[in-house]
Amino acid sequence: MNITELTVHELQEKLKNKELTSYEITKAYIDRINEKENEVGAFVTVTEDLALEQAKKIDEENNAEKAYAENNSEQAKKEEDNNLAGIPIGIKDNLCTKGIRTTCSSKMLENFIAPYNATVVENVLKEKMPVLGKLNMDEFAMGSSTENSSIKITHNPWNLSKVPGGSSGGSAAAVASNMVPWALGSDTGGSIRQPASLCGVVGLKPTYGLVSRYGLVAFASSLDQVGPITKDVRDSALLLNVIAGHDEKDTTSCNVPKVDYTKALKNDVKGLKIGVPREFFGDGIDKEVKEKLQEAIEIYKELGAIVEETSLNVAEYALATYYIIACAEASSNLGRFDGIRYGYRAKDYSNLKELFVNSRTEGFGDEVKRRIILGTYVLSSGYYDAYYKKAQKARTFVKKQFDDQFKKYDVLLTPVSPTTAFNIGEKKDNPLEMYLADICTVSINVASVPAISLPCGVDSRGMPIGMQLIGDRFKEETILNAAYTFEQKIKFRENYKPEFKKN
Amino acid sequence: MVSKEELLHIAKLADLKIDEKEIEKYIKNLDDILEYVRILEKAPIGDLNETIGANDNFNVFRKDEVKKFDNRDGLLENAPDIERDMYKIPKVLQ
């Protein structure tokens, strides 16, 4: 048995049947990290000792609890079914972890050790999951290739000369290369779904407000959302169970009833109404991507879903809106990095103002500065109405367009990324071209609806192609079931595996 | 087109310094993106309201209770410079 190839629900089964211990699982992942990290470069920090220590402790507790459960009620057995204790996890490096560095892959936070845990990290620790480490990303989650990390470049496990996508590129590459069984990412304009698509794994961006943002280093507060990156859809539902829920520390978190998302996985889409917006299949989308999605559409029809072409002309408006709103919010959020309370401080300065300016100028990378400048520009006097106010109105327009679609359809089906993974270095010097890589994903954040990315095949060079299923607000169950049913049919993981090709 | 003066003014507002050699690159990037977002001029948004937050949670209150943060040392350890448990900054009063 190769432990690191198993999904979390398979590991859960083995733990329950005592075929494996948490220590064995965690150790297998540590060994895999030691074997593959040099090639892939997914981690900012590996917490080997901490993870193994946690695992050992969980095994001891499990033994004690099992002895108790064997003598006791059904309730204990029921709890055991959903038990995730002992299954390790990787965490994107913009989620605060008490005592472990949280760098946001930035020189600015290179030595920052958060004094508290993000709520989602608390949730994970409450479930007793050993933490394997912190995963690489584009600096402050700004980018679509993880090339903007000031720590290291992450390589795509399917082809090491290509990008893993971004900004959660480390999380997606670590899951794809079996260095973690699953990971947490964050998604502001596609940062979970696009890397998941480029690395052939499953990524879910929940409805805005379903998951707490407390302790997620803020990029664009009205768009950011934490979500799971996993090997399959069942694992996605399992991890969403752990992180979803109201948090009084995040005033934008919604108080919706807790549900068990795994119960939604029915392997049945008969009668499900799927809309395919033709505008998402335009000239900018690669031919092979379109062909694979067409095949996926045929599969849904075979499975009994009702698939119709529809019109949702928002992608370009949404992208423009997104870059105005996200940069405006970033310019405000990143104002806190001043070199006083935490973060990088410049060596040379002669007064307080110079300390601020020099620390920020030296601590932030190019893309971050570019976005702060753009954000400051659109908020500055004389331009506020022309850009920011207009973008907020366009956001209302985008939301309304989605609302109209969900009066007719349960799910919308689109590509995730216009192309499969591109070469490292290919788009690095052209920010606008890099921004266009997000054309299919940003409208989802602008409309604050949920969407899942799952693999639907590979292109002629063997690189994975992703499909995006979008749902109405808080209808995660609908898109998870639609994704699950498709996954059961095509069995992507059984047919394709990353091969760590050199070019 | 964004002028050099405008760019430097914006940088000043953002507490950033732009190197003379980089000015041209910044202006080009900014112009490209501002040109792209002009597509919004065509968006049918005439009488629509502005969306400010992503959902309709307005006026979210909680009880005004003091909760003690238990990791004061952890907070201070991140500061580049402290003295007697306080953040230290350059002299501001001359």
Coordinates of C-alpha atoms in Angstrom, one line a residue:
Chain A
M1 CA 0.0 0.0 0.0
N2 CA 1.3 3.4 -0.9
I3 CA 0.0 5.6 1.9
T4 CA 0.5 9.0 0.2
E5 CA -1.6 8.0 -2.8
L6 CA -4.7 7.5 -0.7
T7 CA -7.4 10.1 -0.4
V8 CA -8.4 11.3 3.0
H9 CA -11.6 9.3 3.2
E10 CA -9.5 6.2 2.4
L11 CA -7.0 7.1 5.1
Q12 CA -9.9 7.6 7.5
E13 CA -11.2 4.1 6.8
K14 CA -7.7 2.6 7.4
L15 CA -7.3 4.6 10.6
K16 CA -10.7 3.4 11.8
N17 CA -9.9 -0.3 11.0
K18 CA -6.5 0.1 12.7
E19 CA -4.7 -0.8 9.5
L20 CA -2.7 2.4 9.9
T21 CA -1.7 4.8 12.7
S22 CA -1.5 8.6 12.5
Y23 CA 2.2 8.3 13.0
E24 CA 2.6 6.0 10.0
I25 CA 0.5 8.3 7.8
T26 CA 2.3 11.4 8.9
K27 CA 5.7 9.8 8.6
A28 CA 4.9 8.6 5.1
Y29 CA 4.0 12.2 4.1
I30 CA 7.2 13.5 5.7
D31 CA 9.2 11.0 3.7
R32 CA 7.4 12.0 0.5
I33 CA 8.2 15.7 1.2
N34 CA 11.8 14.8 1.7
E35 CA 11.7 12.9 -1.6
K36 CA 9.8 15.5 -3.8
E37 CA 10.1 18.9 -2.3
N38 CA 13.5 19.6 -4.0
E39 CA 11.8 19.2 -7.4
V40 CA 8.4 20.8 -6.7
G41 CA 9.2 23.6 -4.1
A42 CA 5.7 23.7 -2.6
F43 CA 6.6 24.5 1.0
V44 CA 7.7 27.7 2.7
T45 CA 8.1 25.9 6.0
V46 CA 8.0 22.1 6.7
T47 CA 7.0 21.4 10.3
E48 CA 8.3 17.8 10.5
D49 CA 8.9 17.5 14.2
L50 CA 5.7 19.2 15.2
A51 CA 3.6 17.0 12.8
L52 CA 5.2 13.8 14.1
E53 CA 4.8 14.8 17.7
Q54 CA 1.1 15.7 17.1
A55 CA 0.6 12.3 15.3
K56 CA 2.1 10.4 18.1
K57 CA -0.1 12.1 20.7
I58 CA -3.2 11.5 18.6
D59 CA -2.4 7.7 18.3
E60 CA -2.1 7.5 22.1
E61 CA -5.4 9.3 22.6
N62 CA -7.1 7.3 19.9
N63 CA -6.1 4.0 21.6
A64 CA -7.5 5.3 24.9
E65 CA -10.7 6.5 23.2
K66 CA -11.3 3.3 21.3
A67 CA -11.0 1.2 24.4
Y68 CA -13.7 3.5 25.9
A69 CA -15.9 3.4 22.8
E70 CA -15.8 -0.4 22.6
N71 CA -17.4 -0.5 26.0
N72 CA -19.8 2.3 25.4
S73 CA -22.7 3.7 23.5
E74 CA -23.5 4.0 19.8
Q75 CA -22.9 7.7 20.1
A76 CA -19.2 7.1 20.4
K77 CA -19.2 4.9 17.3
K78 CA -21.2 7.5 15.3
E79 CA -18.6 10.2 16.2
E80 CA -15.9 7.9 15.1
D81 CA -17.3 7.8 11.5
N82 CA -16.6 11.4 11.0
N83 CA -13.4 11.4 12.9
L84 CA -10.5 13.1 11.1
A85 CA -8.1 12.9 14.0
G86 CA -4.6 11.9 12.9
I87 CA -5.0 12.9 9.2
P88 CA -2.3 15.5 8.4
I89 CA -2.9 18.7 6.4
G90 CA -0.9 21.5 4.7
I91 CA -1.8 25.2 5.1
K92 CA -1.4 28.1 2.8
D93 CA 1.2 30.6 4.2
N94 CA -1.3 33.4 4.5
L95 CA -3.3 31.7 7.3
C96 CA -2.0 32.6 10.7
T97 CA -0.6 29.7 12.7
K98 CA 0.5 30.4 16.3
G99 CA 4.1 29.6 16.8
I100 CA 4.8 28.8 13.1
R101 CA 6.0 31.4 10.6
T102 CA 3.4 33.0 8.4
T103 CA 5.2 34.7 5.6
C104 CA 2.6 35.3 2.8
S105 CA 5.7 34.5 0.7
S106 CA 6.8 38.1 1.3
K107 CA 10.1 39.6 2.4
M108 CA 7.8 41.9 4.5
L109 CA 6.7 39.0 6.7
E110 CA 9.7 36.7 6.4
N111 CA 10.1 36.4 10.1
F112 CA 6.5 36.9 11.3
I113 CA 5.2 34.5 13.8
A114 CA 1.5 35.0 14.4
P115 CA 0.6 35.3 18.0
Y116 CA -2.8 33.6 17.4
N117 CA -4.4 31.0 15.1
A118 CA -6.7 31.8 12.2
T119 CA -10.2 30.4 13.0
V120 CA -9.9 27.8 10.2
V121 CA -6.6 26.7 11.7
E122 CA -8.3 26.4 15.1
N123 CA -10.9 24.3 13.5
V124 CA -8.3 22.0 11.9
L125 CA -6.4 21.7 15.2
K126 CA -9.6 21.0 17.1
E127 CA -10.1 18.0 14.7
K128 CA -6.6 16.9 15.8
M129 CA -4.9 17.1 12.4
P130 CA -1.1 17.2 12.4
V131 CA 0.2 20.2 10.4
L132 CA 2.8 19.3 7.8
G133 CA 3.8 22.8 7.0
K134 CA 3.0 26.1 5.3
L135 CA 2.6 26.3 1.6
N136 CA 4.0 28.6 -1.0
M137 CA 2.0 31.3 -2.8
D138 CA 2.2 34.4 -4.8
E139 CA 3.2 37.2 -2.5
F140 CA 0.1 38.3 -0.5
A141 CA -1.9 36.1 -2.8
M142 CA -1.4 38.4 -5.7
G143 CA -0.8 36.4 -8.8
S144 CA -1.8 33.5 -10.9
S145 CA 1.4 31.5 -11.2
T146 CA 3.2 31.5 -7.7
E147 CA 6.1 33.2 -9.5
N148 CA 5.5 36.3 -7.4
S149 CA 6.7 34.4 -4.2
S150 CA 9.7 36.1 -2.7
I151 CA 10.6 32.7 -1.1
K152 CA 10.9 30.3 -4.0
I153 CA 9.4 29.2 -7.3
T154 CA 6.9 26.3 -7.2
H155 CA 6.9 23.8 -10.1
N156 CA 3.9 22.0 -11.6
P157 CA 4.2 18.3 -10.7
W158 CA 2.8 17.3 -14.1
N159 CA 5.6 19.2 -15.8
L160 CA 8.3 20.8 -13.8
S161 CA 9.0 23.5 -16.4
K162 CA 5.4 24.8 -16.0
V163 CA 3.8 26.9 -13.3
P164 CA 1.4 25.4 -10.8
G165 CA -1.0 28.3 -11.1
G166 CA -1.7 30.7 -8.2
S167 CA -1.9 32.1 -5.9
S168 CA -2.4 28.9 -3.9
G169 CA 0.2 27.2 -6.2
G170 CA 2.0 25.6 -3.3
S171 CA -1.2 24.1 -1.9
A172 CA -2.3 22.7 -5.2
A173 CA 1.2 21.4 -6.2
A174 CA 1.6 19.7 -2.7
V175 CA -1.7 17.9 -3.1
A176 CA -1.0 16.9 -6.7
S177 CA 2.4 15.5 -5.8
N178 CA 1.1 13.6 -2.7
M179 CA 3.2 15.7 -0.3
V180 CA 0.1 16.5 1.7
P181 CA -3.3 14.6 1.7
W182 CA -5.1 17.9 1.5
A183 CA -4.6 21.6 2.0
L184 CA -6.2 24.9 2.8
G185 CA -6.0 27.6 0.2
S186 CA -7.6 31.1 -0.2
D187 CA -9.4 32.5 -3.2
T188 CA -9.8 36.1 -4.0
G189 CA -10.2 35.9 -7.8
G190 CA -9.5 32.2 -8.6
S191 CA -6.6 31.5 -6.3
I192 CA -7.9 28.1 -5.3
R193 CA -9.7 27.0 -8.5
Q194 CA -7.1 28.0 -11.1
P195 CA -4.1 26.2 -9.4
A196 CA -6.3 23.2 -8.7
S197 CA -7.2 23.2 -12.4
L198 CA -3.6 23.5 -13.5
C199 CA -2.4 20.7 -11.1
G200 CA -5.3 18.3 -11.7
V201 CA -6.8 18.4 -8.2
V202 CA -10.1 19.6 -6.7
G203 CA -10.5 23.2 -5.4
L204 CA -13.6 24.8 -3.8
K205 CA -14.2 28.5 -3.3
P206 CA -17.1 28.6 -0.9
T207 CA -19.8 31.3 -0.8
Y208 CA -18.5 34.5 0.7
G209 CA -19.3 34.4 4.4
L210 CA -19.5 30.6 4.8
V211 CA -16.0 30.3 6.1
S212 CA -14.4 32.7 8.6
R213 CA -11.7 35.0 7.3
Y214 CA -10.3 35.7 10.8
G215 CA -6.6 35.2 10.7
L216 CA -6.4 35.1 6.9
V217 CA -4.0 37.9 6.0
A218 CA -6.3 40.3 4.2
F219 CA -5.8 41.0 0.5
A220 CA -9.3 42.1 -0.7
S221 CA -11.6 41.7 2.2
S222 CA -14.9 41.7 0.2
L223 CA -13.6 39.0 -2.1
D224 CA -11.3 36.7 0.0
Q225 CA -12.5 33.3 1.0
V226 CA -10.7 30.2 2.5
G227 CA -11.4 26.8 0.9
P228 CA -10.2 23.2 0.5
I229 CA -7.8 21.8 -2.1
T230 CA -8.1 18.1 -2.2
K231 CA -7.5 14.9 -4.2
D232 CA -11.2 14.3 -4.8
V233 CA -14.7 15.7 -4.3
R234 CA -15.5 13.6 -1.2
D235 CA -12.4 15.0 0.6
S236 CA -13.5 18.5 -0.5
A237 CA -16.8 18.0 1.3
L238 CA -15.1 16.6 4.3
L239 CA -12.8 19.6 4.7
L240 CA -15.6 22.0 4.1
N241 CA -17.4 20.4 7.0
V242 CA -14.4 21.3 9.2
I243 CA -14.0 24.9 8.2
A244 CA -17.6 26.2 7.4
G245 CA -19.4 28.0 10.2
H246 CA -20.2 31.3 11.8
D247 CA -17.5 33.1 13.6
E248 CA -18.1 36.1 15.7
K249 CA -14.6 37.3 15.1
D250 CA -15.5 37.9 11.4
T251 CA -18.4 40.2 11.1
T252 CA -18.9 39.2 7.4
S253 CA -19.3 35.5 8.3
C254 CA -22.9 34.3 7.9
N255 CA -24.9 32.5 10.4
V256 CA -26.2 29.6 8.3
P257 CA -27.1 26.2 9.7
K258 CA -24.3 23.6 9.8
V259 CA -24.7 20.8 7.3
D260 CA -22.8 17.6 6.6
Y261 CA -21.6 18.2 3.0
T262 CA -20.7 14.5 2.5
K263 CA -24.5 13.7 2.7
A264 CA -25.0 15.8 -0.5
L265 CA -22.9 13.4 -2.6
K266 CA -25.6 11.3 -4.2
N267 CA -23.9 10.2 -7.4
D268 CA -27.0 11.3 -9.3
V269 CA -27.6 14.3 -11.4
K270 CA -30.9 13.3 -13.1
G271 CA -33.0 16.4 -13.7
L272 CA -30.2 18.7 -12.6
K273 CA -30.4 21.9 -14.7
I274 CA -27.0 23.0 -16.0
G275 CA -26.5 26.2 -17.9
V276 CA -23.5 26.6 -20.2
P277 CA -22.8 30.4 -20.7
R278 CA -21.5 30.7 -24.3
E279 CA -19.5 33.8 -23.4
F280 CA -17.1 31.7 -21.4
F281 CA -16.2 29.7 -24.4
G282 CA -15.0 32.6 -26.6
D283 CA -11.8 33.2 -28.7
G284 CA -9.5 33.5 -25.7
I285 CA -10.2 29.9 -24.6
D286 CA -7.8 27.2 -25.9
K287 CA -9.3 24.8 -28.4
E288 CA -8.4 21.7 -26.4
V289 CA -9.9 23.1 -23.2
K290 CA -13.1 23.7 -25.1
E291 CA -13.1 20.2 -26.5
K292 CA -12.7 18.6 -23.1
L293 CA -15.5 20.7 -21.6
Q294 CA -17.7 19.7 -24.5
E295 CA -17.0 16.1 -23.7
A296 CA -17.9 16.8 -20.0
I297 CA -21.2 18.4 -21.2
E298 CA -22.0 15.2 -23.1
I299 CA -21.2 13.1 -20.1
Y300 CA -23.7 15.2 -18.0
K301 CA -26.3 14.7 -20.6
E302 CA -25.7 10.9 -20.5
L303 CA -26.0 11.0 -16.7
G304 CA -29.5 12.6 -17.1
A305 CA -28.8 16.2 -16.4
I306 CA -30.6 18.9 -18.5
V307 CA -27.9 20.9 -20.2
E308 CA -28.7 24.2 -22.0
E309 CA -26.7 26.9 -23.6
T310 CA -27.2 30.3 -21.9
S311 CA -25.9 33.8 -22.1
L312 CA -24.0 35.4 -19.2
N313 CA -22.1 38.3 -20.6
V314 CA -20.1 39.4 -17.5
A315 CA -16.6 38.0 -17.8
E316 CA -14.8 41.2 -19.1
Y317 CA -16.8 43.5 -16.9
A318 CA -16.1 41.3 -13.9
L319 CA -12.4 41.2 -14.6
A320 CA -12.2 45.0 -14.8
T321 CA -14.4 45.4 -11.7
Y322 CA -12.3 42.8 -9.9
Y323 CA -9.0 44.5 -10.5
I324 CA -10.3 47.9 -9.4
I325 CA -12.0 46.6 -6.3
A326 CA -9.3 44.1 -5.3
C327 CA -6.5 46.6 -5.7
A328 CA -8.4 49.4 -3.9
E329 CA -9.0 47.1 -1.0
A330 CA -5.4 45.8 -1.1
S331 CA -4.0 49.4 -1.0
S332 CA -6.0 50.0 2.2
N333 CA -5.4 46.5 3.8
L334 CA -1.6 46.6 3.1
G335 CA -1.4 50.1 4.7
R336 CA -0.8 48.3 8.0
F337 CA 2.7 47.1 7.0
D338 CA 4.7 50.0 8.3
G339 CA 7.7 48.4 10.0
I340 CA 6.6 49.3 13.5
R341 CA 4.7 46.5 15.1
Y342 CA 5.7 43.5 13.0
G343 CA 7.2 42.8 9.6
Y344 CA 10.3 44.1 7.8
R345 CA 12.0 47.3 8.9
A346 CA 14.5 49.1 6.6
K347 CA 18.0 49.5 7.9
D348 CA 18.4 53.2 6.8
Y349 CA 16.0 56.0 7.7
S350 CA 16.3 59.4 9.3
N351 CA 12.8 59.9 10.5
L352 CA 9.5 58.1 11.0
K353 CA 8.1 58.9 7.5
E354 CA 11.3 57.5 6.0
L355 CA 11.0 54.4 8.1
F356 CA 7.5 53.8 6.7
V357 CA 8.4 54.5 3.1
N358 CA 11.7 52.6 3.0
S359 CA 10.4 49.6 4.9
R360 CA 7.4 49.3 2.5
T361 CA 9.5 49.9 -0.6
E362 CA 12.1 47.3 0.3
G363 CA 9.7 44.8 1.9
F364 CA 7.1 44.5 -0.9
G365 CA 7.7 42.8 -4.2
D366 CA 7.0 44.3 -7.6
E367 CA 3.5 43.0 -8.1
V368 CA 2.3 44.0 -4.7
K369 CA 3.6 47.5 -5.2
R370 CA 2.0 47.6 -8.7
R371 CA -1.4 46.7 -7.1
I372 CA -1.0 49.2 -4.2
I373 CA -0.3 51.9 -6.8
L374 CA -3.3 51.0 -8.9
G375 CA -5.5 50.7 -5.9
T376 CA -4.4 54.1 -4.5
Y377 CA -4.9 55.6 -8.0
V378 CA -8.5 54.4 -8.3
L379 CA -9.3 55.7 -4.8
S380 CA -7.6 59.0 -5.2
S381 CA -9.5 62.2 -5.4
G382 CA -10.5 62.9 -9.0
Y383 CA -10.6 59.3 -10.0
Y384 CA -12.8 57.7 -7.3
D385 CA -16.1 58.2 -9.2
A386 CA -14.6 57.2 -12.6
Y387 CA -13.1 54.0 -11.4
Y388 CA -14.0 52.8 -7.9
K389 CA -17.7 53.9 -7.8
K390 CA -18.2 52.6 -11.3
A391 CA -16.7 49.3 -10.4
Q392 CA -19.0 49.0 -7.4
K393 CA -22.0 49.6 -9.7
A394 CA -20.7 47.0 -12.1
R395 CA -20.4 44.6 -9.2
T396 CA -24.2 45.0 -8.7
F397 CA -24.7 44.3 -12.4
V398 CA -22.6 41.1 -12.2
K399 CA -24.4 39.9 -9.1
K400 CA -27.8 40.5 -10.8
Q401 CA -26.7 38.6 -13.9
F402 CA -25.8 35.6 -11.8
D403 CA -29.1 35.9 -9.8
D404 CA -31.0 35.7 -13.1
Q405 CA -29.1 32.6 -14.2
F406 CA -29.9 30.8 -10.9
K407 CA -33.6 31.4 -11.5
K408 CA -33.2 29.1 -14.5
Y409 CA -30.3 26.8 -13.6
D410 CA -29.0 24.9 -10.6
V411 CA -25.4 24.9 -11.8
L412 CA -23.4 26.9 -14.4
L413 CA -20.6 25.0 -16.2
T414 CA -17.5 26.9 -17.5
P415 CA -13.7 26.5 -18.0
V416 CA -11.5 27.4 -15.0
S417 CA -8.5 28.7 -16.9
P418 CA -8.3 29.7 -20.6
T419 CA -5.3 27.4 -21.1
T420 CA -3.5 24.6 -19.3
A421 CA -0.4 25.4 -17.2
F422 CA 1.9 27.8 -19.0
N423 CA 5.7 27.9 -18.8
I424 CA 7.6 29.4 -15.9
G425 CA 8.6 32.9 -17.0
E426 CA 6.2 33.0 -19.9
K427 CA 3.9 35.8 -18.6
K428 CA 5.9 37.2 -15.7
D429 CA 6.7 40.5 -17.4
N430 CA 3.3 41.2 -18.7
P431 CA 0.9 41.9 -15.8
L432 CA -2.2 42.4 -18.0
E433 CA -1.7 39.1 -19.7
M434 CA -1.3 37.4 -16.3
Y435 CA -4.6 39.1 -15.2
L436 CA -6.4 37.7 -18.2
A437 CA -5.6 34.2 -16.9
D438 CA -8.3 34.9 -14.3
I439 CA -11.0 35.8 -16.8
C440 CA -13.2 32.7 -16.0
T441 CA -12.8 32.8 -12.3
V442 CA -13.1 36.4 -11.0
S443 CA -16.8 36.9 -11.7
I444 CA -17.5 34.2 -9.1
N445 CA -15.8 36.3 -6.4
V446 CA -17.4 39.5 -7.6
A447 CA -20.8 37.8 -7.3
S448 CA -19.8 36.1 -4.0
V449 CA -21.2 32.7 -5.2
P450 CA -19.5 29.4 -4.7
A451 CA -17.6 27.4 -7.4
I452 CA -15.7 24.2 -7.6
S453 CA -12.9 23.3 -10.0
L454 CA -12.3 19.6 -10.8
P455 CA -10.2 17.9 -13.5
C456 CA -12.1 16.7 -16.6
G457 CA -9.2 15.4 -18.7
V458 CA -5.7 16.3 -20.1
D459 CA -4.5 18.1 -23.2
S460 CA -2.3 16.6 -25.9
R461 CA 0.8 17.3 -23.8
G462 CA -0.7 15.5 -20.8
M463 CA -1.5 18.6 -18.8
P464 CA -4.7 18.6 -16.8
I465 CA -7.8 20.6 -17.8
G466 CA -10.2 21.8 -15.2
M467 CA -14.0 22.4 -15.3
Q468 CA -15.7 24.9 -13.1
L469 CA -19.2 24.4 -11.6
I470 CA -20.8 27.5 -10.2
G471 CA -23.7 27.4 -7.8
D472 CA -26.0 29.9 -6.2
R473 CA -25.1 31.5 -2.8
F474 CA -24.8 28.8 -0.1
K475 CA -25.7 26.0 -2.5
E476 CA -22.3 24.2 -2.0
E477 CA -24.2 20.9 -1.7
T478 CA -25.5 21.2 -5.3
I479 CA -22.1 21.8 -6.9
L480 CA -20.4 19.2 -4.7
N481 CA -22.9 16.6 -5.8
A482 CA -22.7 17.6 -9.5
A483 CA -18.9 17.4 -9.3
Y484 CA -18.9 14.1 -7.4
T485 CA -21.3 12.5 -9.9
F486 CA -19.0 13.5 -12.8
E487 CA -15.9 12.4 -11.0
Q488 CA -17.4 8.9 -10.3
K489 CA -18.0 8.6 -14.0
I490 CA -14.7 9.7 -15.5
K491 CA -12.4 8.5 -12.6
F492 CA -9.7 11.0 -13.4
R493 CA -7.3 9.9 -10.6
E494 CA -7.3 6.3 -11.8
N495 CA -6.5 7.3 -15.3
Y496 CA -4.0 10.1 -15.0
K497 CA -1.1 10.9 -12.6
P498 CA 1.5 13.6 -12.5
E499 CA 4.8 12.3 -13.8
F500 CA 7.2 15.1 -12.8
K501 CA 8.3 15.5 -16.5
K502 CA 11.3 17.7 -17.0
N503 CA 9.9 19.6 -20.0
Chain B
M1 CA -2.0 58.5 -19.9
V2 CA -0.7 58.7 -16.4
S3 CA 2.0 61.4 -16.1
K4 CA 5.2 61.1 -14.2
E5 CA 4.0 63.7 -11.7
E6 CA 0.8 61.9 -11.1
L7 CA 2.6 58.6 -10.5
L8 CA 4.9 60.1 -8.0
H9 CA 2.0 61.8 -6.2
I10 CA 0.2 58.4 -6.0
A11 CA 3.4 56.7 -4.7
K12 CA 3.7 59.3 -2.1
L13 CA 0.1 58.7 -0.9
A14 CA 0.9 55.0 -0.7
D15 CA 4.1 55.5 1.2
L16 CA 6.2 54.0 -1.5
K17 CA 9.3 55.2 -3.3
I18 CA 9.6 54.6 -7.0
D19 CA 13.1 54.4 -8.5
E20 CA 13.8 56.8 -11.4
K21 CA 14.6 53.7 -13.6
E22 CA 11.3 52.1 -12.9
I23 CA 9.0 55.0 -13.5
E24 CA 8.5 54.2 -17.2
K25 CA 7.6 50.6 -16.4
Y26 CA 5.1 51.6 -13.8
I27 CA 3.4 54.1 -16.1
K28 CA 3.2 51.5 -18.9
N29 CA 1.7 48.8 -16.6
L30 CA -0.8 51.3 -15.1
D31 CA -1.8 52.6 -18.5
D32 CA -2.4 49.1 -19.8
I33 CA -4.6 48.2 -16.9
L34 CA -6.5 51.5 -16.9
E35 CA -7.1 51.1 -20.6
Y36 CA -8.5 47.6 -20.1
V37 CA -10.9 48.7 -17.3
R38 CA -12.3 51.3 -19.6
I39 CA -14.6 48.5 -20.8
L40 CA -16.7 49.4 -17.8
E41 CA -17.8 52.6 -19.6
K42 CA -19.9 50.3 -21.8
A43 CA -21.4 48.3 -18.9
P44 CA -25.2 48.8 -18.6
I45 CA -25.0 50.1 -15.0
G46 CA -27.0 53.4 -15.4
D47 CA -29.3 53.4 -12.3
L48 CA -27.8 50.5 -10.3
N49 CA -26.8 50.9 -6.7
E50 CA -23.2 50.3 -5.6
T51 CA -22.4 47.0 -4.0
I52 CA -20.2 47.7 -1.0
G53 CA -19.9 44.4 0.8
A54 CA -20.3 40.9 -0.6
N55 CA -23.4 40.1 1.6
D56 CA -26.0 42.0 3.4
N57 CA -24.6 41.8 6.9
F58 CA -25.1 45.4 8.1
N59 CA -24.5 46.7 11.6
V60 CA -23.1 43.5 13.1
F61 CA -22.8 44.1 16.8
R62 CA -21.5 42.1 19.7
K63 CA -21.6 42.7 23.4
D64 CA -19.0 45.2 24.5
E65 CA -17.1 42.8 26.7
V66 CA -13.4 42.9 27.4
K67 CA -11.6 39.7 26.4
K68 CA -8.1 39.3 27.5
F69 CA -5.6 38.4 24.7
D70 CA -3.3 35.8 26.2
N71 CA -0.2 36.2 24.1
R72 CA 1.2 39.6 24.8
D73 CA 4.8 38.3 24.5
G74 CA 4.0 36.8 21.1
L75 CA 2.8 40.2 19.9
L76 CA 5.9 42.1 21.1
E77 CA 8.3 39.5 19.8
N78 CA 7.4 40.4 16.3
A79 CA 8.3 44.1 16.7
P80 CA 11.6 45.1 15.0
D81 CA 12.4 47.3 18.0
I82 CA 11.0 47.5 21.5
E83 CA 12.0 49.1 24.8
R84 CA 10.5 48.4 28.2
D85 CA 7.7 46.4 26.5
M86 CA 6.8 49.2 24.2
Y87 CA 7.2 49.6 20.5
K88 CA 10.1 51.9 19.7
I89 CA 10.0 54.4 16.9
P90 CA 12.3 57.2 15.8
K91 CA 11.9 60.5 17.6
V92 CA 8.8 62.5 16.4
L93 CA 9.0 65.6 18.5
Q94 CA 12.0 67.8 17.8

